[in-house]
Coordinates of C-alpha atoms in Angstrom, one line a residue:
M281 CA -41.3 14.3 -10.7
W282 CA -41.4 14.7 -14.7
W283 CA -43.6 11.5 -14.9
V284 CA -47.6 12.0 -15.3
G285 CA -49.2 11.4 -12.0
S286 CA -47.1 9.0 -9.3
W287 CA -43.8 7.1 -10.1
R288 CA -45.8 4.3 -9.1
Q289 CA -48.4 5.0 -12.0
A290 CA -45.8 5.5 -14.4
V291 CA -44.3 1.9 -13.5
V292 CA -47.4 -0.1 -14.1
L293 CA -47.7 1.7 -17.2
A294 CA -43.5 0.9 -18.2
T295 CA -44.4 -2.8 -16.9
A296 CA -47.7 -2.8 -19.2
L297 CA -45.5 -1.7 -22.0
L298 CA -42.8 -3.9 -21.7
V299 CA -45.0 -6.6 -22.1
F300 CA -46.4 -5.6 -25.5
S301 CA -43.0 -4.6 -26.6
S302 CA -42.6 -7.4 -28.8
L303 CA -46.3 -6.2 -30.7
V304 CA -45.6 -2.8 -31.0
P305 CA -42.0 -1.8 -31.7
V306 CA -42.5 1.9 -31.0
V307 CA -43.9 3.4 -27.4
A308 CA -45.3 7.0 -27.2
V309 CA -45.7 8.4 -24.0
A310 CA -47.9 11.4 -23.1
W311 CA -45.8 13.9 -21.3
P312 CA -47.5 17.0 -19.1
G313 CA -48.4 19.7 -21.5
G314 CA -50.0 17.1 -23.9
E315 CA -48.0 16.7 -26.4
A316 CA -46.3 13.1 -27.4
H317 CA -42.6 12.0 -28.1
A318 CA -41.4 9.2 -29.3
A319 CA -37.8 7.9 -30.0
T320 CA -36.9 8.9 -33.2
A321 CA -36.3 6.1 -35.7
A322 CA -33.4 7.4 -37.1
A323 CA -31.6 8.4 -33.8
P324 CA -28.4 7.4 -33.6
E325 CA -28.0 3.8 -31.8
T326 CA -25.3 2.7 -29.0
T327 CA -21.9 1.1 -30.9
V328 CA -21.4 -2.2 -29.7
P329 CA -22.8 -4.3 -27.1
G330 CA -20.7 -4.5 -24.4
R331 CA -19.9 -7.7 -21.8
E332 CA -21.5 -8.8 -18.8
P333 CA -19.7 -7.2 -15.3
A334 CA -18.8 -10.0 -13.1
V335 CA -21.2 -9.1 -10.2
T336 CA -23.3 -11.2 -7.6
A337 CA -26.4 -11.6 -8.9
H338 CA -29.5 -11.3 -6.2
R339 CA -32.9 -11.7 -6.9
S340 CA -35.4 -8.9 -4.8
T341 CA -37.5 -10.4 -2.2
T342 CA -41.4 -9.8 -2.4
D343 CA -41.0 -7.0 -0.5
Q344 CA -38.4 -5.4 -1.4
I345 CA -38.8 -3.1 -4.2
I346 CA -35.2 -0.9 -5.2
T347 CA -35.6 2.0 -7.4
N348 CA -32.5 4.4 -8.8
D349 CA -33.1 7.7 -10.1
I350 CA -29.9 8.7 -12.0
R351 CA -29.0 12.2 -13.0
L352 CA -26.5 13.0 -15.6
E353 CA -25.2 16.2 -16.4
L354 CA -22.8 16.8 -19.6
D355 CA -20.8 20.1 -19.0
Q356 CA -18.7 22.4 -21.9
S357 CA -15.4 20.7 -21.4
G358 CA -16.7 17.0 -21.9
V359 CA -16.9 15.6 -18.4
L360 CA -20.5 13.5 -17.6
R361 CA -21.4 14.1 -13.5
G362 CA -23.5 11.8 -12.1
E363 CA -25.8 11.4 -8.9
E364 CA -28.1 8.5 -8.4
S365 CA -30.6 8.2 -5.8
I366 CA -30.8 4.6 -4.9
R367 CA -34.2 3.5 -2.5
F368 CA -35.0 0.9 -1.2
D369 CA -38.3 0.2 -0.1
G370 CA -38.4 -2.6 2.2
P371 CA -35.3 -4.4 3.7
A372 CA -32.1 -3.0 1.9
P373 CA -29.2 -5.6 1.5
E374 CA -26.2 -6.0 3.2
E375 CA -24.3 -4.7 0.4
F376 CA -25.6 -3.3 -3.1
T377 CA -23.2 -3.3 -6.0
R378 CA -23.4 -1.0 -8.4
A379 CA -21.5 -1.6 -12.1
L380 CA -19.8 1.5 -14.2
T381 CA -18.4 0.8 -17.3
A382 CA -15.1 1.4 -18.1
T383 CA -14.6 -0.5 -21.7
M384 CA -16.8 -1.1 -24.3
L385 CA -16.0 -2.3 -27.4
Y386 CA -15.5 0.0 -30.5
D387 CA -15.1 -1.4 -34.0
T388 CA -13.2 -4.3 -34.8
D389 CA -9.4 -2.8 -33.7
H390 CA -10.4 -0.4 -30.9
D391 CA -11.9 -0.6 -27.5
R392 CA -13.8 2.5 -25.8
R393 CA -12.3 3.2 -22.7
F394 CA -13.8 6.0 -19.8
E395 CA -12.2 7.3 -17.5
I396 CA -14.2 7.2 -13.8
G397 CA -13.3 9.0 -10.8
G398 CA -14.7 11.3 -7.6
I399 CA -16.7 8.0 -6.6
S400 CA -18.4 8.7 -3.5
A401 CA -21.4 7.4 -1.8
V402 CA -23.6 8.6 1.1
D403 CA -27.1 7.2 3.1
S404 CA -30.1 8.9 3.3
D405 CA -29.4 10.6 6.5
G406 CA -26.1 12.2 4.6
A407 CA -23.3 9.9 6.4
A408 CA -20.7 9.1 4.3
L409 CA -20.4 5.3 3.5
Q410 CA -17.0 3.4 3.1
I411 CA -17.1 2.1 -0.4
E412 CA -15.2 -0.5 -2.3
T413 CA -14.5 -0.3 -6.0
E414 CA -13.0 -3.5 -8.3
E415 CA -12.4 -3.2 -12.0
T416 CA -13.1 -6.5 -13.6
D417 CA -14.5 -7.5 -17.3
G418 CA -14.4 -3.8 -18.1
A419 CA -16.3 -2.6 -15.7
L420 CA -15.8 -0.9 -12.4
L421 CA -17.7 -2.5 -9.8
V422 CA -18.9 0.1 -6.8
H423 CA -19.8 -2.2 -3.5
I424 CA -21.8 0.3 -1.3
P425 CA -22.8 -0.7 2.4
T426 CA -26.2 -0.4 2.3
G427 CA -27.3 -2.7 5.0
G428 CA -30.0 -1.0 7.5
T429 CA -30.3 2.4 5.2
R430 CA -33.7 3.8 3.3
G431 CA -31.4 4.9 0.1
V432 CA -28.0 6.0 -0.8
E433 CA -26.8 8.9 -3.3
L434 CA -24.1 7.9 -5.0
G435 CA -21.8 10.6 -7.2
Y436 CA -19.3 9.9 -9.9
R437 CA -17.8 11.7 -12.8
V438 CA -16.9 10.2 -16.5
E439 CA -14.4 11.3 -18.9
G440 CA -14.4 10.3 -22.7
T441 CA -18.5 10.2 -23.4
V442 CA -18.3 12.5 -26.0
S443 CA -17.4 12.1 -29.6
E444 CA -18.1 14.5 -32.7
V445 CA -20.5 13.1 -35.4
A446 CA -21.5 14.6 -38.9
Q447 CA -24.5 16.3 -37.4
G448 CA -23.1 17.6 -34.1
V449 CA -21.8 15.9 -30.6
Q450 CA -23.0 13.1 -29.6
L451 CA -23.2 11.5 -26.0
E452 CA -23.0 7.7 -25.2
W453 CA -22.6 6.3 -22.2
R454 CA -23.8 2.7 -20.5
A455 CA -25.8 4.2 -17.9
V456 CA -26.5 0.7 -15.9
G457 CA -23.7 -1.8 -16.6
A458 CA -25.2 -4.4 -14.2
Y459 CA -26.8 -4.0 -10.4
S460 CA -26.1 -7.2 -7.7
H461 CA -30.1 -7.1 -7.3
T462 CA -33.1 -6.2 -9.6
V463 CA -34.2 -2.9 -9.7
R464 CA -38.0 -2.4 -10.6
S465 CA -37.5 1.1 -11.8
T466 CA -34.1 3.1 -13.3
D467 CA -35.3 6.4 -14.3
V468 CA -32.3 8.5 -16.1
T469 CA -32.3 12.2 -16.8
V470 CA -29.6 13.8 -19.0
T471 CA -28.7 17.9 -18.8
A472 CA -26.2 19.5 -21.1
P473 CA -25.5 23.1 -22.1
M474 CA -27.5 22.6 -25.2
P475 CA -31.2 20.8 -25.5
P476 CA -30.8 17.6 -27.2
E477 CA -31.8 16.9 -30.5
A478 CA -32.2 12.5 -30.6
L479 CA -31.6 10.4 -28.9
S480 CA -31.9 6.6 -28.5
C481 CA -31.3 3.6 -26.0
L482 CA -30.7 -0.2 -25.8
A483 CA -31.8 -2.0 -22.6
G484 CA -31.9 -5.7 -21.6
E485 CA -29.5 -8.8 -21.9
P486 CA -25.8 -7.3 -23.0
R487 CA -26.4 -8.7 -26.6
S488 CA -29.8 -7.6 -26.8
A489 CA -31.0 -4.7 -29.5
M490 CA -34.2 -4.0 -27.6
Y491 CA -34.9 -0.7 -27.4
C492 CA -35.3 0.1 -23.7
T493 CA -38.7 0.8 -21.7
A494 CA -39.5 4.5 -22.8
S495 CA -37.4 7.7 -23.8
D496 CA -38.6 11.4 -24.2
M497 CA -36.8 14.7 -24.5
G498 CA -39.1 16.1 -22.1
G499 CA -42.4 18.9 -21.8
D500 CA -39.9 21.5 -23.3
A501 CA -37.4 19.3 -25.5
V502 CA -34.5 20.1 -22.9
V503 CA -33.3 17.6 -21.2
A504 CA -33.0 13.5 -22.5
H505 CA -35.2 10.6 -20.2
F506 CA -34.9 7.3 -20.5
L507 CA -36.6 4.8 -18.5
Q508 CA -36.2 1.1 -17.9
A509 CA -38.2 -1.5 -15.9
D510 CA -37.3 -4.7 -13.7
M511 CA -33.7 -4.6 -14.4
T512 CA -31.9 -8.2 -13.7
P513 CA -29.0 -8.2 -12.5
S514 CA -27.9 -9.4 -15.9
D515 CA -29.1 -6.6 -17.9
R516 CA -27.4 -3.1 -18.9
L517 CA -29.0 0.2 -20.0
D518 CA -27.1 2.3 -23.0
I519 CA -28.2 5.9 -24.2
V520 CA -27.4 8.2 -26.8
V521 CA -28.2 11.4 -27.2
N522 CA -27.0 14.1 -30.1
Y523 CA -26.4 17.5 -29.6
P524 CA -25.9 20.7 -31.6
P525 CA -22.4 21.3 -32.8
G526 CA -20.3 23.4 -29.9
T527 CA -22.7 22.0 -26.8
A528 CA -19.6 20.0 -25.6
E529 CA -15.7 19.3 -26.4
G530 CA -14.2 15.7 -26.4
E531 CA -13.5 12.6 -28.1
P532 CA -13.4 9.3 -27.7
I533 CA -10.9 7.1 -25.7
L534 CA -9.8 4.6 -27.8
T535 CA -7.1 1.9 -27.3
R536 CA -6.2 -1.0 -29.7
R537 CA -7.5 -4.2 -29.3
W538 CA -4.8 -6.9 -29.2
S539 CA -5.0 -9.7 -32.1
L540 CA -2.4 -10.8 -34.0
A541 CA -3.3 -8.7 -37.0
S542 CA -3.4 -5.7 -35.1
A543 CA -0.1 -6.5 -32.9
F544 CA 2.2 -7.1 -36.5
Q545 CA 0.0 -4.4 -38.4
V546 CA 2.0 -2.6 -41.4
T547 CA 2.3 0.6 -41.3
P548 CA 4.5 3.3 -42.9
A549 CA 6.5 3.6 -39.1
T550 CA 6.9 -0.7 -39.7
G551 CA 7.5 -0.2 -43.4
S552 CA 10.4 2.1 -42.9
A553 CA 12.0 -0.2 -40.5
F554 CA 12.4 -2.8 -42.4
G555 CA 13.3 -0.8 -45.7
L556 CA 16.5 0.6 -43.0
L557 CA 16.8 -3.5 -42.5
L558 CA 17.1 -4.5 -46.1
L559 CA 19.7 -1.5 -46.5
V560 CA 22.0 -2.9 -44.0
L561 CA 21.6 -6.0 -45.0
V562 CA 22.4 -5.4 -48.7
G563 CA 24.9 -3.0 -47.6
G564 CA 26.5 -6.1 -45.8
L565 CA 26.0 -8.1 -48.1
V566 CA 27.8 -5.7 -50.9
A567 CA 30.7 -5.6 -48.1
L568 CA 31.0 -9.5 -48.2
I569 CA 31.3 -9.6 -51.5
R570 CA 33.7 -7.3 -52.4
V571 CA 35.9 -9.1 -49.7
R572 CA 35.1 -12.9 -50.6
G573 CA 35.5 -11.3 -54.5
R574 CA 39.3 -10.2 -53.2
D575 CA 39.7 -14.6 -53.4
E576 CA 38.4 -14.4 -56.8
R577 CA 40.2 -11.8 -58.1
A578 CA 43.4 -13.6 -56.8
L579 CA 41.9 -17.1 -58.0
R580 CA 42.0 -15.6 -61.9
R581 CA 45.4 -13.8 -61.5
E582 CA 47.3 -16.3 -59.6
A583 CA 46.0 -19.8 -59.7
A584 CA 48.8 -20.6 -62.6
G585 CA 51.1 -20.1 -60.1
G586 CA 50.3 -23.3 -57.9
D587 CA 49.4 -25.4 -61.0
H588 CA 53.1 -26.7 -61.5
A589 CA 55.1 -29.5 -60.2
P590 CA 55.6 -28.7 -56.5
V591 CA 59.3 -29.7 -56.6
A592 CA 63.0 -27.3 -56.5
S593 CA 66.4 -28.5 -58.1
G594 CA 68.4 -30.8 -55.0
E595 CA 72.0 -31.9 -54.7
H596 CA 72.9 -34.5 -57.5
G597 CA 70.4 -33.4 -59.8
R598 CA 67.4 -35.0 -57.6
V599 CA 64.5 -33.4 -57.4
R600 CA 62.8 -32.4 -54.1
F601 CA 59.7 -31.4 -52.7
A602 CA 58.6 -27.6 -52.4
P603 CA 55.1 -27.0 -52.2
P604 CA 53.7 -23.6 -52.9
D605 CA 54.1 -21.2 -50.6
G606 CA 55.7 -23.9 -48.0
V607 CA 52.1 -24.5 -47.0
H608 CA 51.8 -27.9 -44.4
P609 CA 48.9 -30.4 -45.1
G610 CA 46.8 -29.1 -42.1
Q611 CA 47.2 -25.2 -42.9
I612 CA 46.4 -25.7 -46.6
G613 CA 43.0 -27.0 -44.9
T614 CA 42.6 -24.4 -42.6
L615 CA 42.8 -22.1 -45.4
V616 CA 40.6 -23.5 -47.9
N617 CA 38.0 -23.6 -45.6
E618 CA 38.7 -21.9 -42.7
T619 CA 37.8 -24.3 -40.4
V620 CA 40.0 -27.0 -38.6
D621 CA 38.6 -29.9 -39.1
I622 CA 39.3 -33.5 -38.4
T623 CA 40.5 -34.2 -42.1
D624 CA 43.4 -31.4 -41.6
L625 CA 44.2 -33.0 -38.5
T626 CA 44.6 -36.4 -40.2
G627 CA 46.5 -35.1 -42.9
A628 CA 49.0 -33.7 -40.6
V629 CA 49.5 -36.8 -39.1
L630 CA 49.9 -38.8 -42.4
D631 CA 52.2 -35.9 -43.6
L632 CA 54.2 -36.3 -40.3
A633 CA 55.0 -40.1 -41.0
V634 CA 55.6 -39.2 -44.4
R635 CA 58.3 -37.0 -43.4
G636 CA 60.0 -39.0 -41.1
Y637 CA 58.6 -38.6 -37.9
I638 CA 56.2 -41.7 -37.4
R639 CA 56.8 -45.1 -38.7
L640 CA 53.2 -46.8 -39.4
E641 CA 53.4 -50.5 -38.5
E642 CA 50.7 -52.3 -40.0
L643 CA 49.6 -55.1 -37.2
P644 CA 48.9 -58.9 -38.5
Q645 CA 45.3 -59.5 -38.2
E646 CA 44.1 -61.4 -35.8
H647 CA 41.0 -63.8 -35.8
F648 CA 37.6 -61.6 -35.7
T649 CA 39.5 -58.7 -35.0
S650 CA 39.8 -55.2 -36.6
V651 CA 43.1 -54.2 -38.2
D652 CA 45.2 -51.9 -35.9
W653 CA 48.7 -50.1 -36.5
R654 CA 51.7 -49.9 -34.5
M655 CA 52.8 -46.2 -34.4
V656 CA 56.5 -45.6 -33.6
R657 CA 58.0 -41.9 -32.8
L658 CA 61.0 -40.8 -34.6
D659 CA 63.2 -38.4 -34.5
G660 CA 62.9 -37.1 -38.2
P661 CA 65.7 -35.9 -40.6
P662 CA 68.7 -33.8 -39.1
G663 CA 68.4 -30.5 -39.5
R664 CA 64.6 -30.3 -39.6
S665 CA 62.2 -28.7 -37.1
L666 CA 58.6 -29.1 -36.8
L667 CA 56.0 -26.4 -36.5
S668 CA 54.0 -26.1 -33.7
H669 CA 50.4 -27.6 -34.1
E670 CA 52.6 -30.5 -35.4
W671 CA 54.5 -31.0 -31.6
L672 CA 51.5 -30.8 -30.0
L673 CA 49.9 -33.6 -32.0
L674 CA 52.7 -36.1 -31.2
D675 CA 52.3 -35.2 -27.9
A676 CA 48.3 -36.1 -28.4
L677 CA 49.4 -39.0 -30.2
F678 CA 52.2 -40.4 -28.0
G679 CA 52.7 -38.3 -24.8
D680 CA 55.8 -39.8 -22.9
Q681 CA 55.8 -42.9 -24.9
R682 CA 57.9 -44.2 -28.1
T683 CA 55.4 -46.9 -29.1
V684 CA 51.4 -46.5 -29.3
R685 CA 48.8 -48.6 -31.2
L686 CA 46.4 -46.7 -32.4
S687 CA 43.7 -48.5 -31.0
E688 CA 44.9 -47.2 -28.1
V689 CA 44.9 -43.8 -28.9
G690 CA 42.6 -41.4 -26.9
S691 CA 41.2 -44.5 -24.9
P692 CA 41.0 -43.1 -21.1
G693 CA 43.4 -45.8 -19.8
R694 CA 46.6 -44.3 -22.1
S695 CA 45.6 -40.5 -22.4
V696 CA 42.9 -39.5 -20.7
D697 CA 43.1 -35.8 -21.9
F698 CA 43.4 -36.8 -25.5
P699 CA 40.4 -34.4 -26.1
E700 CA 42.0 -31.5 -24.7
R701 CA 45.3 -32.4 -26.5
I702 CA 43.8 -32.3 -30.0
D703 CA 41.9 -29.2 -29.2
R704 CA 45.2 -27.4 -28.2
A705 CA 46.8 -28.6 -31.8
R706 CA 43.8 -27.1 -33.6
E707 CA 43.5 -23.6 -31.7
E708 CA 47.3 -23.7 -32.9
L709 CA 46.5 -24.0 -36.5
Y710 CA 44.4 -21.3 -36.0
R711 CA 46.7 -18.9 -34.8
D712 CA 49.0 -20.1 -37.3
M713 CA 46.7 -18.5 -40.0
V714 CA 47.7 -14.9 -38.1
R715 CA 50.9 -15.7 -37.6
L716 CA 51.5 -16.1 -41.5
K717 CA 49.0 -13.2 -42.3
W718 CA 47.0 -15.3 -44.4
F719 CA 43.9 -13.5 -41.9
S720 CA 44.0 -10.5 -39.5
R721 CA 42.4 -12.5 -36.7
P722 CA 41.7 -16.2 -36.1
P723 CA 39.1 -17.4 -38.3
D724 CA 37.1 -19.5 -35.2
R725 CA 37.4 -16.3 -33.4
V726 CA 35.5 -14.3 -35.6
R727 CA 32.8 -17.0 -36.4
G728 CA 32.3 -17.2 -32.7
V729 CA 32.0 -13.2 -32.3
W730 CA 29.7 -12.7 -35.2
T731 CA 27.5 -16.3 -33.7
L732 CA 27.0 -15.0 -30.2
T733 CA 26.0 -11.5 -31.9
G734 CA 23.8 -12.9 -34.1
M735 CA 22.8 -14.7 -31.3
L736 CA 21.8 -12.0 -28.8
L737 CA 20.6 -9.9 -31.5
T738 CA 17.7 -12.8 -32.5
T739 CA 17.1 -12.8 -28.5
A740 CA 16.8 -9.3 -28.3
G741 CA 14.6 -9.4 -31.5
V742 CA 12.2 -11.8 -29.8
V743 CA 11.8 -10.2 -26.5
L744 CA 11.1 -6.9 -28.4
T745 CA 9.0 -8.6 -30.5
G746 CA 6.9 -9.4 -27.0
F747 CA 6.8 -6.6 -26.0
L748 CA 5.7 -4.9 -29.0
A749 CA 3.1 -7.4 -29.3
M750 CA 1.4 -6.9 -25.9
F751 CA 1.7 -2.8 -25.7
T752 CA 1.7 -1.4 -29.2
S753 CA 1.0 -2.4 -32.8
A754 CA 4.7 -2.4 -34.4
A755 CA 5.5 -5.8 -33.5
F756 CA 6.3 -6.1 -37.2
S757 CA 9.5 -4.0 -36.5
G758 CA 10.6 -6.5 -33.8
L759 CA 10.5 -9.4 -36.3
A760 CA 12.7 -7.4 -38.3
V761 CA 15.7 -7.7 -35.7
I762 CA 15.0 -11.2 -35.5
I763 CA 15.5 -11.8 -39.4
A764 CA 18.9 -9.5 -38.8
G765 CA 19.9 -11.8 -36.1
A766 CA 18.7 -14.6 -37.6
A767 CA 21.0 -14.0 -40.5
V768 CA 23.8 -12.9 -38.6
T769 CA 24.2 -16.4 -37.0
A770 CA 23.7 -18.2 -40.3
G771 CA 26.0 -16.2 -41.7
A772 CA 28.8 -15.8 -39.0
Q773 CA 30.5 -19.1 -41.0
Y774 CA 31.5 -16.2 -43.9
M775 CA 32.5 -13.5 -41.7
P776 CA 36.3 -15.0 -41.7
A777 CA 38.0 -13.0 -44.6
K778 CA 41.2 -13.4 -45.4
T779 CA 44.3 -10.9 -46.0
R780 CA 45.6 -10.2 -49.2
L781 CA 48.4 -12.3 -48.8
G782 CA 45.9 -15.2 -48.0
S783 CA 44.2 -14.8 -51.0
S784 CA 46.9 -15.0 -52.7
V785 CA 48.3 -18.4 -50.8
Y786 CA 44.8 -20.0 -51.3
A787 CA 45.0 -19.4 -55.3
H788 CA 48.4 -21.0 -55.3
T789 CA 46.9 -23.7 -53.1
V790 CA 44.1 -24.2 -55.6
G791 CA 46.2 -24.2 -58.5
F792 CA 48.4 -26.7 -56.7
R793 CA 45.0 -28.7 -56.0
E794 CA 44.5 -28.4 -59.8
Y795 CA 47.6 -30.1 -60.8
L796 CA 47.5 -33.1 -58.1
L797 CA 44.4 -33.6 -60.0
S798 CA 45.7 -33.8 -63.7
P799 CA 47.5 -36.7 -64.8
R800 CA 50.6 -34.2 -65.5
S801 CA 51.2 -34.4 -61.9
Q802 CA 52.5 -38.4 -62.5
N803 CA 55.3 -37.0 -65.0
A804 CA 58.0 -37.7 -61.8
P805 CA 61.3 -38.8 -62.8
P806 CA 61.5 -42.8 -62.3
G807 CA 63.4 -43.7 -59.1
Q808 CA 62.3 -40.4 -57.2
R809 CA 58.6 -40.9 -58.2
V810 CA 57.8 -43.1 -54.7
E811 CA 59.9 -40.1 -52.4
L812 CA 57.8 -37.3 -54.4
Y813 CA 54.1 -39.5 -54.3
S814 CA 54.5 -40.1 -50.6
R815 CA 55.2 -36.6 -50.3
Y816 CA 51.8 -35.9 -52.2
L817 CA 49.7 -38.3 -50.5
P818 CA 48.9 -36.0 -47.3
Y819 CA 48.1 -33.2 -49.2
A820 CA 45.4 -35.8 -51.4
V821 CA 43.9 -36.7 -48.1
I822 CA 43.0 -33.4 -47.6
F823 CA 41.6 -32.7 -51.5
D824 CA 39.7 -36.2 -50.7
D825 CA 41.9 -38.0 -53.2
V826 CA 43.3 -40.4 -51.3
D827 CA 42.1 -43.6 -52.8
R828 CA 43.8 -42.3 -55.9
W829 CA 46.8 -41.8 -55.0
A830 CA 47.6 -44.2 -52.8
N831 CA 47.0 -46.7 -56.2
I832 CA 49.3 -44.3 -58.0
L833 CA 52.1 -43.9 -55.3
A834 CA 51.5 -48.6 -55.1
A835 CA 52.5 -48.5 -59.0
A836 CA 55.1 -46.2 -58.7
A837 CA 56.9 -48.4 -55.9
I838 CA 56.2 -51.6 -57.7
A839 CA 57.9 -50.3 -60.8
D840 CA 60.8 -48.4 -59.1
L841 CA 61.9 -50.4 -56.3
S842 CA 63.7 -53.9 -55.8
P843 CA 61.7 -57.1 -54.7
E844 CA 63.8 -56.8 -51.8
E845 CA 63.0 -53.0 -51.2
L846 CA 59.1 -54.2 -52.1
T847 CA 59.3 -57.1 -49.1
G848 CA 61.0 -55.4 -46.8
D849 CA 60.5 -51.6 -45.6
G850 CA 60.1 -50.3 -49.0
L851 CA 58.5 -47.1 -47.6
A852 CA 60.5 -46.8 -45.3
W853 CA 57.5 -44.9 -43.2
Y854 CA 54.9 -47.6 -43.9
T855 CA 55.0 -51.5 -43.2
G856 CA 53.3 -54.5 -43.1
P857 CA 52.8 -58.1 -41.7
S858 CA 54.6 -60.6 -43.2
E859 CA 51.8 -61.5 -45.6
W860 CA 51.5 -57.8 -46.7
R861 CA 52.1 -57.0 -50.1
I862 CA 52.8 -53.8 -51.8
E863 CA 49.6 -54.1 -53.8
D864 CA 47.4 -53.9 -50.4
F865 CA 49.1 -50.4 -49.8
A866 CA 45.8 -48.7 -51.3
D867 CA 43.3 -50.6 -49.2
S868 CA 45.9 -50.3 -46.3
I869 CA 46.2 -46.4 -46.3
H870 CA 42.8 -45.8 -47.1
T871 CA 41.3 -47.9 -44.2
F872 CA 44.0 -46.4 -41.7
V873 CA 43.1 -42.8 -42.7
V874 CA 39.2 -43.8 -42.1
T875 CA 40.4 -45.4 -38.5
L876 CA 42.2 -42.5 -37.3
T877 CA 39.6 -40.0 -38.3
G878 CA 37.2 -41.7 -36.5
V879 CA 39.3 -42.1 -33.0
I880 CA 39.6 -38.3 -33.5
A881 CA 36.0 -37.6 -33.9
G882 CA 35.2 -40.4 -30.9
T883 CA 37.1 -38.9 -28.5
R884 CA 35.9 -35.1 -29.3
R885 CA 32.3 -36.2 -29.2
A886 CA 32.5 -38.0 -26.1
R887 CA 34.7 -34.7 -24.1
L888 CA 31.1 -33.0 -25.5
L889 CA 29.1 -35.6 -24.3
N890 CA 31.1 -35.5 -20.7
Q891 CA 30.4 -31.3 -20.6
L892 CA 27.0 -31.8 -21.3
Q893 CA 26.8 -34.6 -18.3
R894 CA 28.7 -32.1 -16.2
T895 CA 26.6 -29.2 -16.6
K896 CA 23.4 -31.5 -16.0

């Protein structure tokens, strides 16, 4: 033994020094040969205090003394081999737990990991012991069955204890992470291919900065010695030894500690990912602008083609209504905003009435009841035909009946599948966009595909970001995928693009709208104004100008029709009760449009609610 005299005397001396350690910061201990050595004041300290391992604490009884002689050997490759002689002076516990440190705090962003292996234990007679290991709270707990033994020999090896410093090589290791019982004396000896140059140690509670009981370089300054007396189960012993360059190879094994700042760290790699994403988004935006710019260019060139009276010469010098490109009201609404909304369907129904396929009869308003209409299905003008979506609208409104009240449309008692029939009409309007070659694909499907793509991309970005945040520091790149997915989802409504022909028809439609909104549209020949203005009215519904045009139509009827016509079926397609007058037409048609819009919207909402209830 290297200590002067017996080890018991050394323990007594060490205990006395511990009592006065608060008064004397540095204690010199005399070694064989008479030379005094002390820990150098400038010796390096351990990096960061570690955590207290979760071991079961047992206070030693008065007749039980436990000591531990730890011998550590550092080889050229940087592997630290440990052998410990744990002795029991008195009854041995049934199990003794020794904590070997697997992880320590290194800096604000990293933990230092130690790879521990080759753990084995034998009793004082050389018989192998069945040990159990458990890793918890950054420590590897070695549970050793010690009942009935006088002592055990524990062996292990550790990698990751060596790091290069400015002065050479540094060994840093937590020689004791924790004990399960109080240990009277822990004696640590460290050998290496070269003699040590400096050493330091910390002991006590996990976050204390108290120096260990004693440290020394030995009589010939070829080994590093450390001593800690009376280690309780919550104490630890950290040692640091500096060696000359070339003593051993190795570097710390660092793992990045998780935090929001580290997980979403901006690095050249993550910054490059964002740059690439920006390039893709900008490229897509440029392409979208070019596609959308086709509409703008067509407006500048061709809008004037629709900004005139939509009429053509007819028989006997009369003019007949001829909208630009033959576009019907429902088609105009779909072409303009690329969506079949309820206003488009309402305008299409009113257009069917104006063209002679439906007669609207306003019913007398009874006390405490709302206004209602009787809709009568007619055969329409001879030699004329309907579009597919118009047939479907008539089928949705009337079914197999010729007459129906507006208040009954969509009611469960009359038509349980009214929402489905309306949806078929909407789908047919989308198909018209492709059949007429205004769009290469149905706008609703294009939006659906891009919306689904954006949602899937966003979901994938969330999963990827979570994965990267848990295991890497590149979660910032995952955010780029989320942003891209959200941008695609939000921009899905802008993805349908008109063809060149569609842009041209769109320009004519915009010109037609400007004409209807201008005073020039009221210059139709007397005697023909009622017919022409009636044809304008469904388009005014699409262009949100129905009230003004209803008043214009009523004024034309008052001016052009005889009193007999005004008291009878003056408008042919719209009649009122006995007390009704043409002056009431504007209010009546406004109320009809609002009511029909509400009926269609209400039945579609009811369908969605029913679908949600069925899914639940």
